[in-house]
Structures are given as C-alpha cells and as structure tokens.
CSV table of C-alpha atoms and ligand atoms in Angstrom, one decimal:
chain,number,residue,atom,x,y,z
A,561,MET,CA,0.0,0.0,0.0
A,562,PRO,CA,1.4,3.5,-0.9
A,563,SER,CA,2.2,5.6,2.2
A,564,LEU,CA,-0.9,7.0,3.9
A,565,LYS,CA,-1.6,10.7,4.1
A,566,LYS,CA,-5.3,11.0,4.9
A,567,ILE,CA,-7.5,8.7,6.9
A,568,ALA,CA,-11.1,8.9,8.0
A,569,VAL,CA,-12.9,7.4,11.0
A,570,LEU,CA,-16.6,6.7,11.5
A,571,THR,CA,-18.8,5.0,14.2
A,572,SER,CA,-21.6,2.9,12.9
A,573,GLY,CA,-24.6,0.8,14.1
A,574,GLY,CA,-25.8,0.9,17.7
A,575,ASP,CA,-23.8,3.3,19.8
A,576,ALA,CA,-21.6,1.7,22.5
A,577,PRO,CA,-20.0,3.2,25.6
A,578,GLY,CA,-16.3,3.6,24.7
A,579,MET,CA,-16.8,4.5,21.1
A,580,ASN,CA,-15.5,8.0,21.8
A,581,ALA,CA,-12.4,6.7,23.5
A,582,ALA,CA,-11.8,4.7,20.3
A,583,VAL,CA,-12.3,7.8,18.1
A,584,ARG,CA,-9.8,9.7,20.3
A,585,ALA,CA,-7.2,6.9,20.0
A,586,VAL,CA,-7.6,6.6,16.2
A,587,THR,CA,-7.4,10.4,15.8
A,588,ARG,CA,-4.4,11.0,18.0
A,589,GLY,CA,-2.7,7.8,16.9
A,590,GLY,CA,-3.1,8.9,13.2
A,591,LEU,CA,-2.0,12.5,13.9
A,592,ALA,CA,1.1,11.2,15.7
A,593,ARG,CA,2.1,9.4,12.5
A,594,GLY,CA,1.8,12.7,10.6
A,595,TRP,CA,-1.5,11.8,8.8
A,596,GLU,CA,-4.5,14.0,8.4
A,597,VAL,CA,-7.5,12.5,10.1
A,598,PHE,CA,-11.1,13.2,9.1
A,599,ALA,CA,-14.3,12.5,11.0
A,600,VAL,CA,-17.2,11.0,9.0
A,601,ARG,CA,-20.6,12.1,10.6
A,602,ASN,CA,-23.3,9.5,11.3
A,603,GLY,CA,-21.6,6.3,10.1
A,604,PHE,CA,-21.7,5.1,6.5
A,605,ALA,CA,-24.5,7.6,5.9
A,606,GLY,CA,-21.9,10.4,6.2
A,607,LEU,CA,-19.9,8.9,3.4
A,608,LEU,CA,-23.0,9.0,1.2
A,609,GLY,CA,-23.8,12.5,2.3
A,610,ASN,CA,-20.1,13.7,2.1
A,611,THR,CA,-20.2,15.0,5.7
A,612,LEU,CA,-16.5,14.7,6.5
A,613,GLU,CA,-14.4,17.2,8.5
A,614,PRO,CA,-10.8,17.4,9.7
A,615,LEU,CA,-10.0,16.4,13.3
A,616,ALA,CA,-7.3,17.9,15.4
A,617,ALA,CA,-6.0,16.6,18.7
A,618,ARG,CA,-8.0,19.1,20.6
A,619,ASP,CA,-11.2,18.2,18.8
A,620,VAL,CA,-11.2,14.8,20.6
A,621,GLY,CA,-10.3,16.3,24.0
A,622,GLY,CA,-12.7,15.7,26.8
A,623,ILE,CA,-14.6,12.9,25.1
A,624,ILE,CA,-12.9,9.8,26.7
A,625,GLN,CA,-15.5,9.8,29.5
A,626,MET,CA,-18.5,10.4,27.3
A,627,GLY,CA,-21.0,7.7,26.4
A,628,GLY,CA,-22.5,7.4,22.9
A,629,THR,CA,-20.5,8.8,20.0
A,630,VAL,CA,-19.7,12.4,19.2
A,631,LEU,CA,-19.4,11.5,15.5
A,632,GLY,CA,-23.0,10.3,15.5
A,633,SER,CA,-24.0,6.9,14.3
A,634,ALA,CA,-26.7,5.4,12.1
A,635,ARG,CA,-27.9,2.1,10.6
A,636,CYS,CA,-27.6,2.8,6.8
A,637,PRO,CA,-29.5,0.3,4.6
A,638,GLU,CA,-28.5,2.3,1.5
A,639,PHE,CA,-24.9,1.3,2.0
A,640,ALA,CA,-25.9,-2.4,1.6
A,641,GLU,CA,-26.9,-1.6,-2.0
A,642,PRO,CA,-24.1,-1.4,-4.7
A,643,SER,CA,-25.3,2.1,-5.7
A,644,GLY,CA,-24.8,3.3,-2.0
A,645,ARG,CA,-21.4,1.8,-1.8
A,646,ALA,CA,-20.4,3.4,-5.1
A,647,GLU,CA,-21.5,6.8,-3.7
A,648,ALA,CA,-19.5,6.2,-0.6
A,649,LEU,CA,-16.4,5.2,-2.6
A,650,ALA,CA,-16.8,8.3,-4.8
A,651,THR,CA,-16.8,10.5,-1.6
A,652,LEU,CA,-13.7,8.9,-0.3
A,653,GLY,CA,-12.0,9.4,-3.7
A,654,LYS,CA,-13.1,13.0,-4.0
A,655,ARG,CA,-11.9,13.8,-0.5
A,656,GLY,CA,-8.5,12.0,-1.1
A,657,ILE,CA,-9.0,9.6,1.8
A,658,ASP,CA,-6.5,6.7,1.7
A,659,ALA,CA,-7.9,4.5,4.4
A,660,LEU,CA,-11.0,4.3,6.7
A,661,VAL,CA,-11.4,3.0,10.3
A,662,VAL,CA,-14.8,1.7,11.1
A,663,ILE,CA,-15.8,1.5,14.7
A,664,GLY,CA,-18.9,-0.7,15.1
A,665,GLY,CA,-20.5,-4.1,15.5
A,666,ASN,CA,-21.5,-7.0,13.2
A,667,GLY,CA,-23.6,-5.1,10.6
A,668,SER,CA,-21.0,-2.3,10.4
A,669,GLN,CA,-18.1,-4.7,9.9
A,670,SER,CA,-20.0,-6.4,7.1
A,671,GLY,CA,-20.1,-2.9,5.6
A,672,SER,CA,-16.3,-2.7,6.1
A,673,ALA,CA,-15.9,-6.0,4.4
A,674,SER,CA,-17.8,-4.8,1.4
A,675,LEU,CA,-15.5,-1.8,1.1
A,676,ALA,CA,-12.5,-4.1,1.4
A,677,ARG,CA,-13.9,-6.2,-1.4
A,678,GLU,CA,-13.8,-3.1,-3.5
A,679,ASP,CA,-10.1,-2.8,-2.7
A,680,PHE,CA,-10.5,0.2,-0.4
A,681,ALA,CA,-8.1,0.2,2.6
A,682,VAL,CA,-10.3,-0.3,5.7
A,683,VAL,CA,-9.7,-1.5,9.3
A,684,GLY,CA,-12.5,-2.5,11.6
A,685,VAL,CA,-12.6,-1.8,15.4
A,686,PRO,CA,-15.0,-4.1,17.3
A,687,SER,CA,-17.6,-2.0,19.2
A,688,THR,CA,-20.9,-3.5,20.3
A,689,ILE,CA,-22.5,-4.0,23.6
A,690,ASP,CA,-23.6,-7.5,22.3
A,691,ASN,CA,-20.0,-8.8,22.1
A,692,ASP,CA,-20.8,-11.0,19.2
A,693,LEU,CA,-18.0,-10.3,16.8
A,694,TYR,CA,-15.9,-13.1,15.5
A,695,GLY,CA,-12.2,-12.5,15.9
A,696,ASN,CA,-12.3,-10.7,19.2
A,697,ASP,CA,-12.9,-11.7,22.8
A,698,VAL,CA,-14.5,-8.6,24.2
A,699,SER,CA,-16.0,-5.7,22.3
A,700,ILE,CA,-16.0,-2.0,23.2
A,701,GLY,CA,-19.1,-1.2,25.3
A,702,CYS,CA,-20.1,-4.6,26.6
A,703,ASP,CA,-18.4,-4.2,30.0
A,704,THR,CA,-20.4,-1.0,30.6
A,705,ALA,CA,-23.6,-2.6,29.5
A,706,ILE,CA,-23.1,-5.6,31.8
A,707,ASN,CA,-22.4,-3.2,34.7
A,708,ILE,CA,-25.6,-1.2,34.0
A,709,THR,CA,-27.6,-4.4,33.8
A,710,LEU,CA,-26.0,-5.6,37.0
A,711,GLU,CA,-26.9,-2.4,38.9
A,712,ALA,CA,-30.5,-2.9,37.8
A,713,ILE,CA,-30.4,-6.5,39.0
A,714,ASP,CA,-28.9,-5.5,42.4
A,715,ARG,CA,-31.6,-2.8,42.8
A,716,LEU,CA,-34.4,-5.1,41.9
A,717,ARG,CA,-33.3,-7.7,44.3
A,718,THR,CA,-34.0,-5.3,47.1
A,719,THR,CA,-37.7,-5.2,46.3
A,720,ALA,CA,-37.8,-8.8,45.3
A,721,SER,CA,-36.6,-9.8,48.8
A,722,SER,CA,-38.7,-7.3,50.6
A,723,HIS,CA,-41.9,-8.3,48.9
A,724,GLN,CA,-41.2,-12.0,48.1
A,725,ARG,CA,-41.8,-11.2,44.5
A,726,ALA,CA,-40.1,-12.7,41.5
A,727,PHE,CA,-38.6,-10.3,38.9
A,728,ALA,CA,-37.7,-10.9,35.3
A,729,VAL,CA,-35.2,-8.4,34.0
A,730,GLU,CA,-34.9,-8.0,30.2
A,731,THR,CA,-31.6,-6.7,28.9
A,732,MET,CA,-30.3,-6.1,25.4
A,733,GLY,CA,-29.0,-8.8,23.1
A,734,ARG,CA,-31.0,-9.6,20.0
A,735,ASN,CA,-28.9,-12.5,18.7
A,736,CYS,CA,-26.3,-12.9,21.4
A,737,GLY,CA,-27.0,-13.3,25.2
A,738,TYR,CA,-23.6,-12.3,26.4
A,739,ILE,CA,-24.8,-9.3,28.5
A,740,ALA,CA,-27.6,-11.4,30.1
A,741,LEU,CA,-25.2,-14.3,30.8
A,742,MET,CA,-22.5,-12.2,32.4
A,743,SER,CA,-24.8,-9.9,34.4
A,744,GLY,CA,-26.9,-12.9,35.4
A,745,ILE,CA,-23.9,-14.7,36.8
A,746,ALA,CA,-22.5,-11.6,38.5
A,747,GLY,CA,-26.0,-10.8,39.9
A,748,GLY,CA,-26.7,-14.3,41.2
A,749,ALA,CA,-29.7,-14.7,39.0
A,750,GLU,CA,-31.9,-17.8,39.6
A,751,VAL,CA,-32.5,-18.3,35.9
A,752,ILE,CA,-30.9,-16.9,32.8
A,753,ALA,CA,-32.5,-17.1,29.3
A,754,LEU,CA,-30.5,-16.5,26.2
A,755,PRO,CA,-31.0,-16.7,22.4
A,756,GLU,CA,-28.3,-19.5,22.6
A,757,SER,CA,-30.3,-21.6,25.0
A,758,GLU,CA,-33.5,-23.7,25.0
A,759,LEU,CA,-35.9,-22.8,27.9
A,760,ASN,CA,-39.6,-22.7,27.9
A,761,PRO,CA,-41.8,-20.5,30.1
A,762,ALA,CA,-43.1,-23.4,32.2
A,763,GLU,CA,-39.5,-24.4,33.0
A,764,LEU,CA,-38.5,-20.8,33.7
A,765,ALA,CA,-41.5,-20.3,36.1
A,766,ALA,CA,-40.8,-23.7,37.7
A,767,ARG,CA,-37.2,-22.7,38.4
A,768,LEU,CA,-38.3,-19.4,40.0
A,769,ARG,CA,-40.8,-21.3,42.1
A,770,ALA,CA,-38.2,-23.8,43.2
A,771,ALA,CA,-36.0,-21.0,44.4
A,772,TYR,CA,-38.7,-20.0,46.9
A,773,GLN,CA,-39.2,-23.7,47.9
A,774,ARG,CA,-35.5,-23.8,48.7
A,775,GLY,CA,-36.1,-21.0,51.2
A,776,LYS,CA,-35.0,-18.0,49.1
A,777,THR,CA,-36.6,-14.6,49.7
A,778,HIS,CA,-36.3,-13.6,46.1
A,779,ALA,CA,-36.1,-15.1,42.6
A,780,LEU,CA,-34.7,-13.3,39.7
A,781,ALA,CA,-34.6,-14.2,36.0
A,782,VAL,CA,-32.3,-12.3,33.6
A,783,ILE,CA,-33.6,-12.6,30.1
A,784,ALA,CA,-31.9,-11.5,26.9
A,785,GLU,CA,-34.1,-9.5,24.5
A,786,GLY,CA,-33.7,-12.2,21.8
A,787,ALA,CA,-34.1,-15.2,24.1
A,788,LYS,CA,-36.5,-17.9,22.8
A,789,CYS,CA,-38.2,-17.7,26.1
A,790,GLY,CA,-38.6,-13.9,26.2
A,791,VAL,CA,-40.4,-11.7,28.6
A,792,LYS,CA,-43.5,-11.8,26.4
A,793,GLU,CA,-43.7,-15.6,26.4
A,794,LEU,CA,-43.1,-15.6,30.2
A,795,MET,CA,-45.8,-13.0,30.9
A,796,ASP,CA,-48.3,-14.8,28.7
A,797,TYR,CA,-47.6,-18.0,30.5
A,798,TYR,CA,-47.8,-16.2,33.9
A,799,GLY,CA,-51.2,-14.7,32.9
A,800,GLN,CA,-52.6,-18.2,32.2
A,801,HIS,CA,-51.2,-19.9,35.3
A,802,ARG,CA,-51.1,-17.1,37.8
A,803,HIS,CA,-53.1,-19.1,40.4
A,804,ASP,CA,-51.0,-22.2,40.3
A,805,ILE,CA,-47.6,-20.4,40.2
A,806,GLY,CA,-48.0,-19.0,43.7
A,807,PHE,CA,-45.9,-15.9,43.5
A,808,ASP,CA,-46.1,-12.4,42.1
A,809,LEU,CA,-44.0,-11.6,39.0
A,810,ARG,CA,-42.9,-8.2,37.8
A,811,VAL,CA,-41.0,-7.5,34.6
A,812,THR,CA,-38.5,-4.7,34.0
A,813,ARG,CA,-37.3,-4.1,30.4
A,814,LEU,CA,-34.1,-2.1,30.5
A,815,GLY,CA,-34.0,-1.4,26.7
A,816,HIS,CA,-31.6,1.3,25.6
A,817,VAL,CA,-30.8,2.3,29.2
A,818,VAL,CA,-28.2,-0.5,28.9
A,819,ARG,CA,-26.4,1.3,26.1
A,820,GLY,CA,-26.2,4.7,27.6
A,821,GLY,CA,-24.1,6.5,30.2
A,822,ILE,CA,-20.4,6.9,30.9
A,823,PRO,CA,-18.1,4.1,29.8
A,824,SER,CA,-16.3,1.9,32.4
A,825,ALA,CA,-12.6,2.1,32.9
A,826,ALA,CA,-12.3,-1.3,31.2
A,827,ASP,CA,-14.1,0.0,28.1
A,828,ARG,CA,-12.0,3.1,27.9
A,829,VAL,CA,-8.8,1.2,28.1
A,830,LEU,CA,-10.0,-1.4,25.6
A,831,ALA,CA,-11.1,1.3,23.1
A,832,THR,CA,-7.8,3.1,23.5
A,833,ARG,CA,-5.8,-0.1,22.8
A,834,LEU,CA,-8.0,-1.1,19.8
A,835,GLY,CA,-8.1,2.4,18.3
A,836,ALA,CA,-4.3,2.6,18.5
A,837,ALA,CA,-4.0,-0.9,17.1
A,838,ALA,CA,-6.1,0.1,14.1
A,839,ILE,CA,-3.6,2.8,13.3
A,840,ASP,CA,-0.6,0.5,13.9
A,841,THR,CA,-2.2,-2.0,11.5
A,842,LEU,CA,-2.7,0.5,8.8
A,843,ALA,CA,0.9,1.8,9.3
A,844,SER,CA,2.2,-1.7,8.9
A,845,GLY,CA,0.6,-1.9,5.5
A,846,LYS,CA,-2.2,-4.3,6.5
A,847,GLN,CA,-5.8,-3.6,5.6
A,848,GLY,CA,-9.1,-5.4,5.1
A,849,VAL,CA,-9.0,-6.7,8.7
A,850,LEU,CA,-10.7,-6.4,12.1
A,851,VAL,CA,-8.4,-5.6,15.0
A,852,GLY,CA,-9.3,-7.6,18.1
A,853,ILE,CA,-7.9,-8.8,21.3
A,854,VAL,CA,-7.8,-12.6,21.7
A,855,LYS,CA,-6.4,-14.1,24.9
A,856,GLY,CA,-5.0,-10.7,25.8
A,857,ASP,CA,-3.1,-10.1,22.5
A,858,ILE,CA,-3.9,-7.8,19.6
A,859,VAL,CA,-4.7,-9.9,16.6
A,860,THR,CA,-6.1,-9.1,13.2
A,861,THR,CA,-8.7,-11.2,11.3
A,862,PRO,CA,-9.7,-10.7,7.7
A,863,LEU,CA,-13.0,-8.9,7.4
A,864,SER,CA,-14.1,-11.5,4.9
A,865,GLN,CA,-14.0,-14.0,7.8
A,866,VAL,CA,-15.8,-11.7,10.2
A,867,ALA,CA,-18.6,-10.6,8.0
A,868,GLY,CA,-21.8,-12.5,8.5
A,869,LYS,CA,-20.4,-14.6,11.3
A,870,MET,CA,-21.4,-14.5,14.9
A,871,ARG,CA,-19.6,-15.3,18.1
A,872,PRO,CA,-22.3,-16.8,20.4
A,873,ALA,CA,-22.3,-16.5,24.2
A,874,ASP,CA,-20.8,-19.5,26.0
A,875,ALA,CA,-24.0,-21.3,26.9
A,876,SER,CA,-22.0,-23.8,28.9
A,877,LEU,CA,-21.7,-21.2,31.6
A,878,LEU,CA,-25.5,-21.5,32.2
A,879,GLU,CA,-24.7,-24.7,34.2
A,880,LEU,CA,-22.3,-22.8,36.4
A,881,ALA,CA,-25.0,-20.1,37.0
A,882,ARG,CA,-27.5,-22.9,37.9
A,883,THR,CA,-25.2,-24.5,40.4
A,884,MET,CA,-24.5,-21.1,42.0
A,885,ALA,CA,-28.2,-20.4,42.3
A,886,ARG,CA,-28.9,-23.3,44.6
B,88,LIG,O1,-26.6,-4.4,18.5
B,88,LIG,C1,-26.7,-3.8,19.7
B,88,LIG,C2,-28.1,-3.6,20.1
B,88,LIG,O2,-28.1,-2.8,21.3
B,88,LIG,C3,-28.9,-4.9,20.4
B,88,LIG,O3,-28.6,-5.5,21.6
B,88,LIG,C4,-30.3,-4.5,20.2
B,88,LIG,O4,-31.2,-5.5,19.9
B,88,LIG,C5,-30.2,-3.5,19.1
B,88,LIG,O5,-28.9,-3.0,19.1
B,88,LIG,C6,-31.2,-2.4,19.1
B,88,LIG,O6,-31.1,-1.6,18.0
B,88,LIG,P1,-31.7,-0.2,17.8
B,88,LIG,O7,-31.0,0.7,18.7
B,88,LIG,O8,-31.4,0.1,16.4
B,88,LIG,O9,-33.1,-0.3,18.2
C-alpha cells in the first residue's frame, strides 16, 4: 500500500460506551504518525452525504469519559446496495482519503468487508454491547452494558426480597446473550434465558418457584431480548397460570438504558488499545482486517471471515450459574 496521508474514521450501528475513546485513539494515533484525520458524521450515511471534516488533537479532547458517539451513528440500509457503496467510494475518492477506520459491530463490519472487497483500505474496530463479533474476545461497550444491567439486578433484588416477588429483567442482546449471561452470573440470578439456550416459560417459572421452595426470599430471572423464552412468552404463561404459580411476578425491560451513560474504565482502556491498534495495523501496510484482542493479545482477522459470522455467548456457563443459584 502506498504511504498514507489522509485517513477517515466513523462510528456505525448501535452506539456503545467507549466509542468516543476509540475515536480519540484513532485520531491522536493517526496525527502522531503525521497523517491527516477526518471525521465522518453518522456512520456510512456520512460517506453517502459527504459529511467529512478534519479532526485535530483538541477536537477529541474531553470525550474519553462520554457515552454514545460524538461522531453520530446510524444504521444505513442504502450502504448495503451497490449504488450506495459506489457513492461512498466516490466521496472517499473526492476527499482524497487513503484509508478508513470503522468502529462498530457486526452489521458495520459487514459494511467494512464490502469496502475491502472493492479494494479500499479499511480496518474495523469491534464495538458493540452485544459482544458477538468473530475474531475478538471482548467488544467495546459490553463491560459497561453488563455493569448497567448488574446495577438494575442488584436494585431489583432489594424489592424482590422485601416483597417476596419474582422479577424478570430483560436486557439487550438480540442475537447474542452475552450481557444477560455475564450480568446474570454476576448478579446471582436464579434463571438466565439466552438466544443461545432452550428454555420454555413453564420451565423458567418452575425454576423461579423452586427458588422459593429452597427458602430463598427472592427469585430473579435475567432474560436477553432475543431469548427464545422472552419476557412476552413468560408474561403470557404467567397470565394463564397465575393461580398455580403461587408468587407475584414483575417485569423490568431495560432497553436502551443498557447502552447509555459513561463508559467503564475497562471499556475506555480497551477502546484506546483497539483504536491505537487500528492505526498501527494501517501503518504496517495491513488492511481489510478487524483488529481484536484474543487471549490478551492484539490480533487481526480478515474482514471477509468476520462478515456474516457471529460469536455466540458461551452457553456452557449456564450450568455454572444454575449451580451457584442453589
Ligand atoms: O446491536 C446492539 C443492540 O443494542 C442490540 O442488543 C439491540 O437488539 C439492538 O442494538 C437495538 O437496535 P436499535 O438501537 O437500532 O433499536
């Protein structure tokens, strides 16, 4: 690859706490190498709309502690079409951009892969609260999302114990139950339901009831948004069997609360490492890859292998959670 002069950075897909720390790392890492760095507004949509502006070191000051993304993000269906991608490539060409860093999750990195297929130099940085990207152990944002969910679980346990009520907490995770699994284990949940696991409402309710029978004063279920046994299925079942179940059930859906707020220290450090690694990767002449951390080390994986693949949550940990909930 000829030596780089101008790079651009964008954040795409669902925002994740720590994205700003990654933008800061990419910007300052790029500037340190003598490159010009441009911000693309609102993800791939900004490439279609040609909303690029130069970034200086001071422009990314005071953002490391901010949630969301100062660059803006969007899901951009037009970019999935060949005409949308052609428009994006035309913008990059017009603005003289040599390489692009894409900070985002699964859908976004499929977008990166499609630019790489067109021979444009692109490096992906894994950022999604769902933590479902292939080629990376922990994505930017998921530590914060787990901790927000955990705080809700801890708070709900207070009322659950005081009123002998069961609670079902729904957290985000459409295709991957990582947040529910980790927050459920950390919060001592009696039951955890994931997209990766088979559980039906009768079984879930029976496990909550069994917790009371074992002398517990509370029973908590943590349910991923995309679980096969979701809160809707549970509430329908509860509505039909309220009298036999023998306890009161309340549901709390956390929704986008899980994605908001200030990033944890772990997410800021991870984002700084991955953002800097994206720059080092480009400087070394590599492109068309996702930078990730696997077993503590920075690794790169071809975007062609990342696109369309998913890293599921480790459902074998459900057994551990069950033992601990005795
Ligand atoms: O991909 C991250 C995620 O937060 C999922 O857990 C969730 O299902 C989805 O995004 C929600 O997307 P949106 O913000 O577009 O409604």
